């Protein structure tokens, strides 16, 4: 087991290095002089030169990358061109809404998708199965912003059950916060759940056809125990895998959803930084999300040991 964990950790290092090189290259892949782009059209040569020195753009590329990577390892992602505040400070100020939104979305996704996938496999080829798969196809096909606007129209504008936009911090109370993120969380969860429900169904169908499931039926075990205790545990690895892969979809959806619902999270920070051409913030946010995705996938890999005893060997 220890060897497996060390192997996963070592495998994540080159991935993170490649991601860091790509993120660093974003400024230099943009056509034109990065310093001129950052300074704006009305900047004078002195301002452009000041930005070039501030970002070490007058140094060779390898030196620039070494300085940037060294600072990043010390959690120094530079300063915002627009606000002159540290990027880490801006991310820290916006992390709560995004974390709450992602946590509630993940909870709703698992609560919706896994039971639907199990039921669809249990009633395979029946009308229940077809209905659940139709929901899955529809949920994965419709863009998240369309679902978000429909939810706003029906539940916020028409019924007035939820706020149209905005976020209430946890300092106002947990229930108040959950009420403010319900609609955006449902919008994201419907898209995310569609993918997981389909994978859960496929994995459950395979598990239900295995010999250990037939043995469990022959012993007279109840349906719930067969489905949940035996089949679902066997189907756990592909389901957990797709949750990790789908997390990338969730990250992309957060950017759109926070813009639609005017939630001051990291996704909204990203959109604002791109609009203002605030490249240090863009680089810092992408690096943050990339590190988060690598960490999530690492945890997913390590969780395989809970579902497959052969991993411990």
PDB file of C-alpha atoms in Angstrom:
ATOM      1  CA  UNK A   1       0.000   0.000   0.000  1.00  0.00           C
ATOM      2  CA  UNK A   2       2.831   2.405   0.877  1.00  0.00           C
ATOM      3  CA  UNK A   3       4.489   1.729  -2.473  1.00  0.00           C
ATOM      4  CA  UNK A   4       1.227   2.488  -4.270  1.00  0.00           C
ATOM      5  CA  UNK A   5       0.838   5.805  -2.415  1.00  0.00           C
ATOM      6  CA  UNK A   6       4.441   6.835  -3.141  1.00  0.00           C
ATOM      7  CA  UNK A   7       4.007   5.894  -6.796  1.00  0.00           C
ATOM      8  CA  UNK A   8       0.902   8.068  -7.106  1.00  0.00           C
ATOM      9  CA  UNK A   9       2.651  10.982  -5.412  1.00  0.00           C
ATOM     10  CA  UNK A  10       5.690  10.723  -7.690  1.00  0.00           C
ATOM     11  CA  UNK A  11       3.465  10.474 -10.779  1.00  0.00           C
ATOM     12  CA  UNK A  12       1.742  13.750  -9.845  1.00  0.00           C
ATOM     13  CA  UNK A  13       5.010  15.731  -9.770  1.00  0.00           C
ATOM     14  CA  UNK A  14       5.819  15.759 -13.535  1.00  0.00           C
ATOM     15  CA  UNK A  15       2.167  16.532 -14.309  1.00  0.00           C
ATOM     16  CA  UNK A  16       2.261  19.564 -12.059  1.00  0.00           C
ATOM     17  CA  UNK A  17       5.564  20.706 -13.611  1.00  0.00           C
ATOM     18  CA  UNK A  18       4.091  20.510 -17.129  1.00  0.00           C
ATOM     19  CA  UNK A  19       1.007  22.417 -15.986  1.00  0.00           C
ATOM     20  CA  UNK A  20       3.202  25.083 -14.379  1.00  0.00           C
ATOM     21  CA  UNK A  21       5.218  25.487 -17.621  1.00  0.00           C
ATOM     22  CA  UNK A  22       2.019  25.910 -19.626  1.00  0.00           C
ATOM     23  CA  UNK A  23       0.572  28.461 -17.189  1.00  0.00           C
ATOM     24  CA  UNK A  24       3.826  30.418 -17.189  1.00  0.00           C
ATOM     25  CA  UNK A  25       3.747  30.463 -20.994  1.00  0.00           C
ATOM     26  CA  UNK A  26       0.285  32.068 -21.130  1.00  0.00           C
ATOM     27  CA  UNK A  27       1.701  35.591 -21.026  1.00  0.00           C
ATOM     28  CA  UNK A  28       4.305  34.826 -23.687  1.00  0.00           C
ATOM     29  CA  UNK A  29       1.851  33.013 -25.986  1.00  0.00           C
ATOM     30  CA  UNK A  30      -0.183  36.199 -26.304  1.00  0.00           C
ATOM     31  CA  UNK A  31       0.688  38.101 -29.508  1.00  0.00           C
ATOM     32  CA  UNK A  32       2.710  41.248 -28.898  1.00  0.00           C
ATOM     33  CA  UNK A  33       4.757  42.511 -25.976  1.00  0.00           C
ATOM     34  CA  UNK A  34       3.242  41.262 -22.680  1.00  0.00           C
ATOM     35  CA  UNK A  35       4.338  44.453 -20.911  1.00  0.00           C
ATOM     36  CA  UNK A  36       2.523  46.620 -23.475  1.00  0.00           C
ATOM     37  CA  UNK A  37      -0.615  44.482 -23.175  1.00  0.00           C
ATOM     38  CA  UNK A  38      -0.547  44.705 -19.399  1.00  0.00           C
ATOM     39  CA  UNK A  39       0.111  48.457 -19.391  1.00  0.00           C
ATOM     40  CA  UNK A  40      -2.740  49.274 -21.750  1.00  0.00           C
ATOM     41  CA  UNK A  41      -3.013  51.466 -24.827  1.00  0.00           C
ATOM     42  CA  UNK A  42      -2.541  54.767 -22.986  1.00  0.00           C
ATOM     43  CA  UNK A  43       0.664  53.831 -21.135  1.00  0.00           C
ATOM     44  CA  UNK A  44       3.898  55.696 -21.751  1.00  0.00           C
ATOM     45  CA  UNK A  45       7.275  53.944 -22.324  1.00  0.00           C
ATOM     46  CA  UNK A  46       8.317  54.488 -18.709  1.00  0.00           C
ATOM     47  CA  UNK A  47       5.214  52.651 -17.429  1.00  0.00           C
ATOM     48  CA  UNK A  48       5.798  49.802 -19.872  1.00  0.00           C
ATOM     49  CA  UNK A  49       9.426  49.485 -18.779  1.00  0.00           C
ATOM     50  CA  UNK A  50       8.378  49.519 -15.124  1.00  0.00           C
ATOM     51  CA  UNK A  51       5.999  46.615 -15.711  1.00  0.00           C
ATOM     52  CA  UNK A  52       8.700  44.758 -17.651  1.00  0.00           C
ATOM     53  CA  UNK A  53      11.112  45.085 -14.732  1.00  0.00           C
ATOM     54  CA  UNK A  54       8.420  44.267 -12.163  1.00  0.00           C
ATOM     55  CA  UNK A  55       7.536  41.003 -13.913  1.00  0.00           C
ATOM     56  CA  UNK A  56      11.170  40.229 -14.841  1.00  0.00           C
ATOM     57  CA  UNK A  57      10.229  40.266 -18.534  1.00  0.00           C
ATOM     58  CA  UNK A  58      13.668  41.675 -19.327  1.00  0.00           C
ATOM     59  CA  UNK A  59      15.287  38.426 -18.144  1.00  0.00           C
ATOM     60  CA  UNK A  60      15.770  35.238 -20.247  1.00  0.00           C
ATOM     61  CA  UNK A  61      12.759  32.926 -20.298  1.00  0.00           C
ATOM     62  CA  UNK A  62      14.414  30.222 -18.214  1.00  0.00           C
ATOM     63  CA  UNK A  63      15.291  32.803 -15.554  1.00  0.00           C
ATOM     64  CA  UNK A  64      11.745  34.176 -15.627  1.00  0.00           C
ATOM     65  CA  UNK A  65      10.309  30.695 -15.145  1.00  0.00           C
ATOM     66  CA  UNK A  66      12.716  29.950 -12.311  1.00  0.00           C
ATOM     67  CA  UNK A  67      11.751  33.154 -10.489  1.00  0.00           C
ATOM     68  CA  UNK A  68       8.019  32.564 -11.072  1.00  0.00           C
ATOM     69  CA  UNK A  69       8.144  28.893 -10.038  1.00  0.00           C
ATOM     70  CA  UNK A  70      10.258  29.674  -6.960  1.00  0.00           C
ATOM     71  CA  UNK A  71       7.789  32.325  -5.847  1.00  0.00           C
ATOM     72  CA  UNK A  72       4.852  30.001  -6.529  1.00  0.00           C
ATOM     73  CA  UNK A  73       6.398  27.313  -4.309  1.00  0.00           C
ATOM     74  CA  UNK A  74       6.417  29.935  -1.549  1.00  0.00           C
ATOM     75  CA  UNK A  75       2.737  30.718  -2.287  1.00  0.00           C
ATOM     76  CA  UNK A  76       3.692  34.022  -3.862  1.00  0.00           C
ATOM     77  CA  UNK A  77       1.732  34.293  -7.102  1.00  0.00           C
ATOM     78  CA  UNK A  78       2.574  37.927  -7.746  1.00  0.00           C
ATOM     79  CA  UNK A  79       0.421  41.027  -7.559  1.00  0.00           C
ATOM     80  CA  UNK A  80      -2.661  42.043  -9.483  1.00  0.00           C
ATOM     81  CA  UNK A  81      -2.007  44.656 -12.157  1.00  0.00           C
ATOM     82  CA  UNK A  82      -5.488  46.081 -11.611  1.00  0.00           C
ATOM     83  CA  UNK A  83      -5.733  46.238  -7.798  1.00  0.00           C
ATOM     84  CA  UNK A  84      -2.036  45.973  -6.782  1.00  0.00           C
ATOM     85  CA  UNK A  85      -3.038  43.328  -4.228  1.00  0.00           C
ATOM     86  CA  UNK A  86      -1.300  39.929  -3.852  1.00  0.00           C
ATOM     87  CA  UNK A  87      -2.970  37.260  -5.994  1.00  0.00           C
ATOM     88  CA  UNK A  88      -3.006  34.854  -3.040  1.00  0.00           C
ATOM     89  CA  UNK A  89      -4.943  37.447  -1.041  1.00  0.00           C
ATOM     90  CA  UNK A  90      -7.509  37.845  -3.833  1.00  0.00           C
ATOM     91  CA  UNK A  91      -7.941  34.070  -4.064  1.00  0.00           C
ATOM     92  CA  UNK A  92      -8.274  33.778  -0.273  1.00  0.00           C
ATOM     93  CA  UNK A  93     -10.985  36.456  -0.287  1.00  0.00           C
ATOM     94  CA  UNK A  94     -12.977  34.578  -2.948  1.00  0.00           C
ATOM     95  CA  UNK A  95     -12.430  30.978  -1.893  1.00  0.00           C
ATOM     96  CA  UNK A  96     -15.365  30.657   0.522  1.00  0.00           C
ATOM     97  CA  UNK A  97     -18.202  31.133  -2.035  1.00  0.00           C
ATOM     98  CA  UNK A  98     -16.539  28.781  -4.510  1.00  0.00           C
ATOM     99  CA  UNK A  99     -15.824  26.149  -1.849  1.00  0.00           C
ATOM    100  CA  UNK A 100     -19.388  26.272  -0.518  1.00  0.00           C
ATOM    101  CA  UNK A 101     -20.836  26.121  -4.039  1.00  0.00           C
ATOM    102  CA  UNK A 102     -18.612  23.176  -4.999  1.00  0.00           C
ATOM    103  CA  UNK A 103     -19.307  21.286  -1.744  1.00  0.00           C
ATOM    104  CA  UNK A 104     -23.091  21.667  -1.999  1.00  0.00           C
ATOM    105  CA  UNK A 105     -22.974  20.768  -5.694  1.00  0.00           C
ATOM    106  CA  UNK A 106     -20.930  17.640  -5.031  1.00  0.00           C
ATOM    107  CA  UNK A 107     -23.308  16.569  -2.262  1.00  0.00           C
ATOM    108  CA  UNK A 108     -26.381  17.077  -4.469  1.00  0.00           C
ATOM    109  CA  UNK A 109     -24.675  15.343  -7.385  1.00  0.00           C
ATOM    110  CA  UNK A 110     -23.871  12.178  -5.460  1.00  0.00           C
ATOM    111  CA  UNK A 111     -27.283  12.210  -3.756  1.00  0.00           C
ATOM    112  CA  UNK A 112     -29.011  12.429  -7.145  1.00  0.00           C
ATOM    113  CA  UNK A 113     -26.766  10.509  -9.532  1.00  0.00           C
ATOM    114  CA  UNK A 114     -25.781   7.380  -7.607  1.00  0.00           C
ATOM    115  CA  UNK A 115     -29.341   6.356  -6.582  1.00  0.00           C
ATOM    116  CA  UNK A 116     -30.600   7.063 -10.112  1.00  0.00           C
ATOM    117  CA  UNK A 117     -27.812   4.977 -11.634  1.00  0.00           C
ATOM    118  CA  UNK A 118     -28.474   2.099  -9.232  1.00  0.00           C
ATOM    119  CA  UNK A 119     -32.231   2.171  -9.897  1.00  0.00           C
ATOM    120  CA  UNK A 120     -31.689   2.357 -13.655  1.00  0.00           C
ATOM    121  CA  UNK A 121     -29.445  -0.729 -13.545  1.00  0.00           C
ATOM    122  CA  UNK A 122     -31.904  -2.558 -11.277  1.00  0.00           C
ATOM    123  CA  UNK A 123     -34.764  -1.839 -13.706  1.00  0.00           C
ATOM    124  CA  UNK A 124     -32.629  -2.154 -16.837  1.00  0.00           C
ATOM    125  CA  UNK A 125     -34.462  -1.758 -20.166  1.00  0.00           C
ATOM    126  CA  UNK A 126     -37.691  -0.809 -18.399  1.00  0.00           C
ATOM    127  CA  UNK A 127     -39.528   2.487 -18.520  1.00  0.00           C
ATOM    128  CA  UNK A 128     -37.813   3.650 -15.334  1.00  0.00           C
ATOM    129  CA  UNK A 129     -34.405   2.994 -16.877  1.00  0.00           C
ATOM    130  CA  UNK A 130     -35.333   4.812 -20.090  1.00  0.00           C
ATOM    131  CA  UNK A 131     -36.694   7.776 -18.157  1.00  0.00           C
ATOM    132  CA  UNK A 132     -33.556   8.101 -16.031  1.00  0.00           C
ATOM    133  CA  UNK A 133     -31.268   7.819 -19.059  1.00  0.00           C
ATOM    134  CA  UNK A 134     -33.352  10.407 -20.930  1.00  0.00           C
ATOM    135  CA  UNK A 135     -32.843  12.750 -17.969  1.00  0.00           C
ATOM    136  CA  UNK A 136     -29.111  12.001 -18.037  1.00  0.00           C
ATOM    137  CA  UNK A 137     -28.792  12.730 -21.761  1.00  0.00           C
ATOM    138  CA  UNK A 138     -30.814  15.930 -21.417  1.00  0.00           C
ATOM    139  CA  UNK A 139     -28.869  17.125 -18.394  1.00  0.00           C
ATOM    140  CA  UNK A 140     -25.505  16.551 -20.058  1.00  0.00           C
ATOM    141  CA  UNK A 141     -26.589  18.092 -23.372  1.00  0.00           C
ATOM    142  CA  UNK A 142     -28.045  21.385 -22.114  1.00  0.00           C
ATOM    143  CA  UNK A 143     -25.434  24.078 -21.274  1.00  0.00           C
ATOM    144  CA  UNK A 144     -25.203  24.949 -17.606  1.00  0.00           C
ATOM    145  CA  UNK A 145     -26.034  28.616 -18.200  1.00  0.00           C
ATOM    146  CA  UNK A 146     -29.324  27.637 -19.885  1.00  0.00           C
ATOM    147  CA  UNK A 147     -30.296  25.513 -16.881  1.00  0.00           C
ATOM    148  CA  UNK A 148     -29.238  28.362 -14.588  1.00  0.00           C
ATOM    149  CA  UNK A 149     -31.435  30.923 -16.357  1.00  0.00           C
ATOM    150  CA  UNK A 150     -34.416  28.546 -16.381  1.00  0.00           C
ATOM    151  CA  UNK A 151     -34.041  27.951 -12.638  1.00  0.00           C
ATOM    152  CA  UNK A 152     -33.790  31.690 -12.027  1.00  0.00           C
ATOM    153  CA  UNK A 153     -36.934  32.355 -14.073  1.00  0.00           C
ATOM    154  CA  UNK A 154     -39.105  29.712 -12.403  1.00  0.00           C
ATOM    155  CA  UNK A 155     -37.856  29.607  -8.812  1.00  0.00           C
ATOM    156  CA  UNK A 156     -36.493  33.132  -8.300  1.00  0.00           C
ATOM    157  CA  UNK A 157     -38.479  35.440 -10.572  1.00  0.00           C
ATOM    158  CA  UNK A 158     -41.828  33.608 -10.771  1.00  0.00           C
ATOM    159  CA  UNK A 159     -42.104  31.774  -7.444  1.00  0.00           C
ATOM    160  CA  UNK A 160     -39.638  33.967  -5.502  1.00  0.00           C
ATOM    161  CA  UNK A 161     -38.459  31.033  -3.411  1.00  0.00           C
ATOM    162  CA  UNK A 162     -34.782  31.877  -3.846  1.00  0.00           C
ATOM    163  CA  UNK A 163     -32.751  35.026  -4.530  1.00  0.00           C
ATOM    164  CA  UNK A 164     -32.040  35.884  -8.156  1.00  0.00           C
ATOM    165  CA  UNK A 165     -28.337  36.388  -7.494  1.00  0.00           C
ATOM    166  CA  UNK A 166     -25.766  37.070  -4.807  1.00  0.00           C
ATOM    167  CA  UNK A 167     -24.117  35.111  -2.011  1.00  0.00           C
ATOM    168  CA  UNK A 168     -24.602  35.218   1.744  1.00  0.00           C
ATOM    169  CA  UNK A 169     -21.392  34.374   3.658  1.00  0.00           C
ATOM    170  CA  UNK A 170     -21.228  31.697   6.340  1.00  0.00           C
ATOM    171  CA  UNK A 171     -21.004  34.444   8.962  1.00  0.00           C
ATOM    172  CA  UNK A 172     -24.713  35.089   8.298  1.00  0.00           C
ATOM    173  CA  UNK A 173     -25.596  31.522   9.236  1.00  0.00           C
ATOM    174  CA  UNK A 174     -25.361  28.147   7.501  1.00  0.00           C
ATOM    175  CA  UNK A 175     -29.030  28.024   6.437  1.00  0.00           C
ATOM    176  CA  UNK A 176     -28.837  31.516   4.961  1.00  0.00           C
ATOM    177  CA  UNK A 177     -25.729  30.554   2.999  1.00  0.00           C
ATOM    178  CA  UNK A 178     -27.277  27.329   1.723  1.00  0.00           C
ATOM    179  CA  UNK A 179     -30.407  29.213   0.676  1.00  0.00           C
ATOM    180  CA  UNK A 180     -28.307  31.619  -1.399  1.00  0.00           C
ATOM    181  CA  UNK A 181     -26.407  28.863  -3.248  1.00  0.00           C
ATOM    182  CA  UNK A 182     -29.297  26.439  -3.791  1.00  0.00           C
ATOM    183  CA  UNK A 183     -30.125  27.456  -7.366  1.00  0.00           C
ATOM    184  CA  UNK A 184     -26.533  27.621  -8.653  1.00  0.00           C
ATOM    185  CA  UNK A 185     -25.765  24.313  -6.935  1.00  0.00           C
ATOM    186  CA  UNK A 186     -28.774  22.628  -8.552  1.00  0.00           C
ATOM    187  CA  UNK A 187     -27.800  24.028 -11.965  1.00  0.00           C
ATOM    188  CA  UNK A 188     -24.314  22.552 -11.654  1.00  0.00           C
ATOM    189  CA  UNK A 189     -25.499  19.316 -10.041  1.00  0.00           C
ATOM    190  CA  UNK A 190     -27.936  18.507 -12.861  1.00  0.00           C
ATOM    191  CA  UNK A 191     -25.112  18.617 -15.419  1.00  0.00           C
ATOM    192  CA  UNK A 192     -22.639  16.790 -13.200  1.00  0.00           C
ATOM    193  CA  UNK A 193     -25.205  14.172 -12.092  1.00  0.00           C
ATOM    194  CA  UNK A 194     -26.097  13.282 -15.667  1.00  0.00           C
ATOM    195  CA  UNK A 195     -22.576  12.003 -16.337  1.00  0.00           C
ATOM    196  CA  UNK A 196     -22.237  10.115 -13.049  1.00  0.00           C
ATOM    197  CA  UNK A 197     -25.688   8.500 -13.376  1.00  0.00           C
ATOM    198  CA  UNK A 198     -24.778   7.002 -16.770  1.00  0.00           C
ATOM    199  CA  UNK A 199     -21.460   5.651 -15.518  1.00  0.00           C
ATOM    200  CA  UNK A 200     -23.054   4.298 -12.333  1.00  0.00           C
ATOM    201  CA  UNK A 201     -25.678   2.455 -14.383  1.00  0.00           C
ATOM    202  CA  UNK A 202     -23.062   0.884 -16.667  1.00  0.00           C
ATOM    203  CA  UNK A 203     -20.859  -0.159 -13.736  1.00  0.00           C
ATOM    204  CA  UNK A 204     -23.844  -1.557 -11.817  1.00  0.00           C
ATOM    205  CA  UNK A 205     -25.016  -3.608 -14.816  1.00  0.00           C
ATOM    206  CA  UNK A 206     -21.591  -5.214 -15.008  1.00  0.00           C
ATOM    207  CA  UNK A 207     -21.508  -5.855 -11.265  1.00  0.00           C
ATOM    208  CA  UNK A 208     -25.006  -7.366 -11.251  1.00  0.00           C
ATOM    209  CA  UNK A 209     -23.927  -9.890 -13.894  1.00  0.00           C
ATOM    210  CA  UNK A 210     -20.976 -11.148 -11.817  1.00  0.00           C
ATOM    211  CA  UNK A 211     -20.961 -14.509 -10.038  1.00  0.00           C
ATOM    212  CA  UNK A 212     -20.830 -13.006  -6.535  1.00  0.00           C
ATOM    213  CA  UNK A 213     -24.126 -11.207  -7.214  1.00  0.00           C
ATOM    214  CA  UNK A 214     -25.776 -14.416  -8.383  1.00  0.00           C
ATOM    215  CA  UNK A 215     -24.473 -16.124  -5.255  1.00  0.00           C
ATOM    216  CA  UNK A 216     -25.941 -13.375  -3.097  1.00  0.00           C
ATOM    217  CA  UNK A 217     -29.318 -13.845  -4.796  1.00  0.00           C
ATOM    218  CA  UNK A 218     -29.108 -17.606  -4.325  1.00  0.00           C
ATOM    219  CA  UNK A 219     -28.534 -17.084  -0.604  1.00  0.00           C
ATOM    220  CA  UNK A 220     -31.776 -15.153  -0.427  1.00  0.00           C
ATOM    221  CA  UNK A 221     -30.272 -11.753   0.414  1.00  0.00           C
ATOM    222  CA  UNK A 222     -32.559  -8.751   0.073  1.00  0.00           C
ATOM    223  CA  UNK A 223     -32.534  -6.482  -2.966  1.00  0.00           C
ATOM    224  CA  UNK A 224     -31.194  -3.495  -1.037  1.00  0.00           C
ATOM    225  CA  UNK A 225     -28.273  -5.469   0.363  1.00  0.00           C
ATOM    226  CA  UNK A 226     -27.412  -6.932  -3.033  1.00  0.00           C
ATOM    227  CA  UNK A 227     -27.536  -3.561  -4.760  1.00  0.00           C
ATOM    228  CA  UNK A 228     -25.811  -1.412  -2.145  1.00  0.00           C
ATOM    229  CA  UNK A 229     -23.527  -3.695  -0.137  1.00  0.00           C
ATOM    230  CA  UNK A 230     -22.320  -5.978  -2.918  1.00  0.00           C
ATOM    231  CA  UNK A 231     -22.890  -4.520  -6.396  1.00  0.00           C
ATOM    232  CA  UNK A 232     -22.361  -0.835  -5.637  1.00  0.00           C
ATOM    233  CA  UNK A 233     -19.076  -1.470  -3.817  1.00  0.00           C
ATOM    234  CA  UNK A 234     -17.826  -3.469  -6.784  1.00  0.00           C
ATOM    235  CA  UNK A 235     -18.886  -0.634  -9.104  1.00  0.00           C
ATOM    236  CA  UNK A 236     -17.208   1.953  -6.888  1.00  0.00           C
ATOM    237  CA  UNK A 237     -13.942   2.364  -8.825  1.00  0.00           C
ATOM    238  CA  UNK A 238     -15.422   3.585 -12.147  1.00  0.00           C
ATOM    239  CA  UNK A 239     -17.917   5.766 -10.278  1.00  0.00           C
ATOM    240  CA  UNK A 240     -15.201   7.363  -8.142  1.00  0.00           C
ATOM    241  CA  UNK A 241     -13.045   7.800 -11.262  1.00  0.00           C
ATOM    242  CA  UNK A 242     -15.728   9.661 -13.171  1.00  0.00           C
ATOM    243  CA  UNK A 243     -16.365  11.879 -10.150  1.00  0.00           C
ATOM    244  CA  UNK A 244     -12.710  12.899 -10.276  1.00  0.00           C
ATOM    245  CA  UNK A 245     -12.816  13.459 -14.044  1.00  0.00           C
ATOM    246  CA  UNK A 246     -16.111  15.299 -13.766  1.00  0.00           C
ATOM    247  CA  UNK A 247     -14.597  17.646 -11.216  1.00  0.00           C
ATOM    248  CA  UNK A 248     -12.961  19.421 -14.147  1.00  0.00           C
ATOM    249  CA  UNK A 249     -16.445  19.951 -15.572  1.00  0.00           C
ATOM    250  CA  UNK A 250     -17.511  21.294 -12.201  1.00  0.00           C
ATOM    251  CA  UNK A 251     -14.627  23.789 -12.161  1.00  0.00           C
ATOM    252  CA  UNK A 252     -15.576  25.059 -15.611  1.00  0.00           C
ATOM    253  CA  UNK A 253     -19.217  25.241 -14.586  1.00  0.00           C
ATOM    254  CA  UNK A 254     -18.343  27.264 -11.493  1.00  0.00           C
ATOM    255  CA  UNK A 255     -16.873  30.013 -13.695  1.00  0.00           C
ATOM    256  CA  UNK A 256     -20.095  30.276 -15.720  1.00  0.00           C
ATOM    257  CA  UNK A 257     -22.461  29.819 -12.798  1.00  0.00           C
ATOM    258  CA  UNK A 258     -20.800  32.406 -10.598  1.00  0.00           C
ATOM    259  CA  UNK A 259     -21.106  34.908 -13.438  1.00  0.00           C
ATOM    260  CA  UNK A 260     -24.807  34.137 -13.977  1.00  0.00           C
ATOM    261  CA  UNK A 261     -25.686  34.339 -10.279  1.00  0.00           C
ATOM    262  CA  UNK A 262     -23.219  37.157  -9.487  1.00  0.00           C
ATOM    263  CA  UNK A 263     -21.421  35.099  -6.842  1.00  0.00           C
ATOM    264  CA  UNK A 264     -18.112  36.693  -5.775  1.00  0.00           C
ATOM    265  CA  UNK A 265     -16.076  33.509  -6.001  1.00  0.00           C
ATOM    266  CA  UNK A 266     -12.908  32.452  -7.768  1.00  0.00           C
ATOM    267  CA  UNK A 267     -14.796  31.828 -11.009  1.00  0.00           C
ATOM    268  CA  UNK A 268     -16.015  35.409 -11.075  1.00  0.00           C
ATOM    269  CA  UNK A 269     -12.486  36.561 -10.207  1.00  0.00           C
ATOM    270  CA  UNK A 270     -11.221  34.664 -13.254  1.00  0.00           C
ATOM    271  CA  UNK A 271     -13.732  36.286 -15.591  1.00  0.00           C
ATOM    272  CA  UNK A 272     -12.938  39.758 -14.253  1.00  0.00           C
ATOM    273  CA  UNK A 273      -9.182  39.154 -14.551  1.00  0.00           C
ATOM    274  CA  UNK A 274      -9.495  37.999 -18.170  1.00  0.00           C
ATOM    275  CA  UNK A 275     -11.646  41.021 -19.019  1.00  0.00           C
ATOM    276  CA  UNK A 276      -9.071  43.369 -17.478  1.00  0.00           C
ATOM    277  CA  UNK A 277      -6.120  41.447 -18.944  1.00  0.00           C
ATOM    278  CA  UNK A 278      -4.803  41.003 -15.422  1.00  0.00           C
ATOM    279  CA  UNK A 279      -2.397  38.189 -16.323  1.00  0.00           C
ATOM    280  CA  UNK A 280      -0.859  37.603 -12.867  1.00  0.00           C
ATOM    281  CA  UNK A 281      -4.344  36.919 -11.498  1.00  0.00           C
ATOM    282  CA  UNK A 282      -5.222  34.699 -14.469  1.00  0.00           C
ATOM    283  CA  UNK A 283      -2.011  32.715 -14.006  1.00  0.00           C
ATOM    284  CA  UNK A 284      -2.529  32.429 -10.252  1.00  0.00           C
ATOM    285  CA  UNK A 285      -6.150  31.274 -10.525  1.00  0.00           C
ATOM    286  CA  UNK A 286      -5.378  28.707 -13.223  1.00  0.00           C
ATOM    287  CA  UNK A 287      -2.459  27.399 -11.153  1.00  0.00           C
ATOM    288  CA  UNK A 288      -4.750  27.158  -8.122  1.00  0.00           C
ATOM    289  CA  UNK A 289      -7.428  25.250 -10.038  1.00  0.00           C
ATOM    290  CA  UNK A 290      -4.817  22.997 -11.666  1.00  0.00           C
ATOM    291  CA  UNK A 291      -3.254  22.125  -8.306  1.00  0.00           C
ATOM    292  CA  UNK A 292      -6.729  21.437  -6.938  1.00  0.00           C
ATOM    293  CA  UNK A 293      -7.569  19.118  -9.840  1.00  0.00           C
ATOM    294  CA  UNK A 294      -4.278  17.241  -9.464  1.00  0.00           C
ATOM    295  CA  UNK A 295      -4.916  16.874  -5.720  1.00  0.00           C
ATOM    296  CA  UNK A 296      -8.477  15.624  -6.290  1.00  0.00           C
ATOM    297  CA  UNK A 297      -7.326  13.053  -8.843  1.00  0.00           C
ATOM    298  CA  UNK A 298      -4.539  11.956  -6.475  1.00  0.00           C
ATOM    299  CA  UNK A 299      -7.083  11.413  -3.701  1.00  0.00           C
ATOM    300  CA  UNK A 300      -9.291   9.502  -6.158  1.00  0.00           C
ATOM    301  CA  UNK A 301      -6.375   7.222  -7.028  1.00  0.00           C
ATOM    302  CA  UNK A 302      -5.622   6.622  -3.350  1.00  0.00           C
ATOM    303  CA  UNK A 303      -9.283   5.846  -2.633  1.00  0.00           C
ATOM    304  CA  UNK A 304      -9.135   2.862  -4.997  1.00  0.00           C
ATOM    305  CA  UNK A 305      -7.669   0.860  -2.138  1.00  0.00           C
ATOM    306  CA  UNK A 306     -11.025   1.095  -0.347  1.00  0.00           C
ATOM    307  CA  UNK A 307     -12.824  -0.615  -3.242  1.00  0.00           C
ATOM    308  CA  UNK A 308     -10.199  -2.960  -4.690  1.00  0.00           C
ATOM    309  CA  UNK A 309      -8.090  -4.984  -2.198  1.00  0.00           C
ATOM    310  CA  UNK A 310      -5.592  -5.784  -4.973  1.00  0.00           C
ATOM    311  CA  UNK A 311      -4.398  -2.140  -4.859  1.00  0.00           C
ATOM    312  CA  UNK A 312      -2.972  -2.723  -1.375  1.00  0.00           C
ATOM    313  CA  UNK A 313      -0.591  -5.307  -2.637  1.00  0.00           C
TER     314      UNK A 313
END
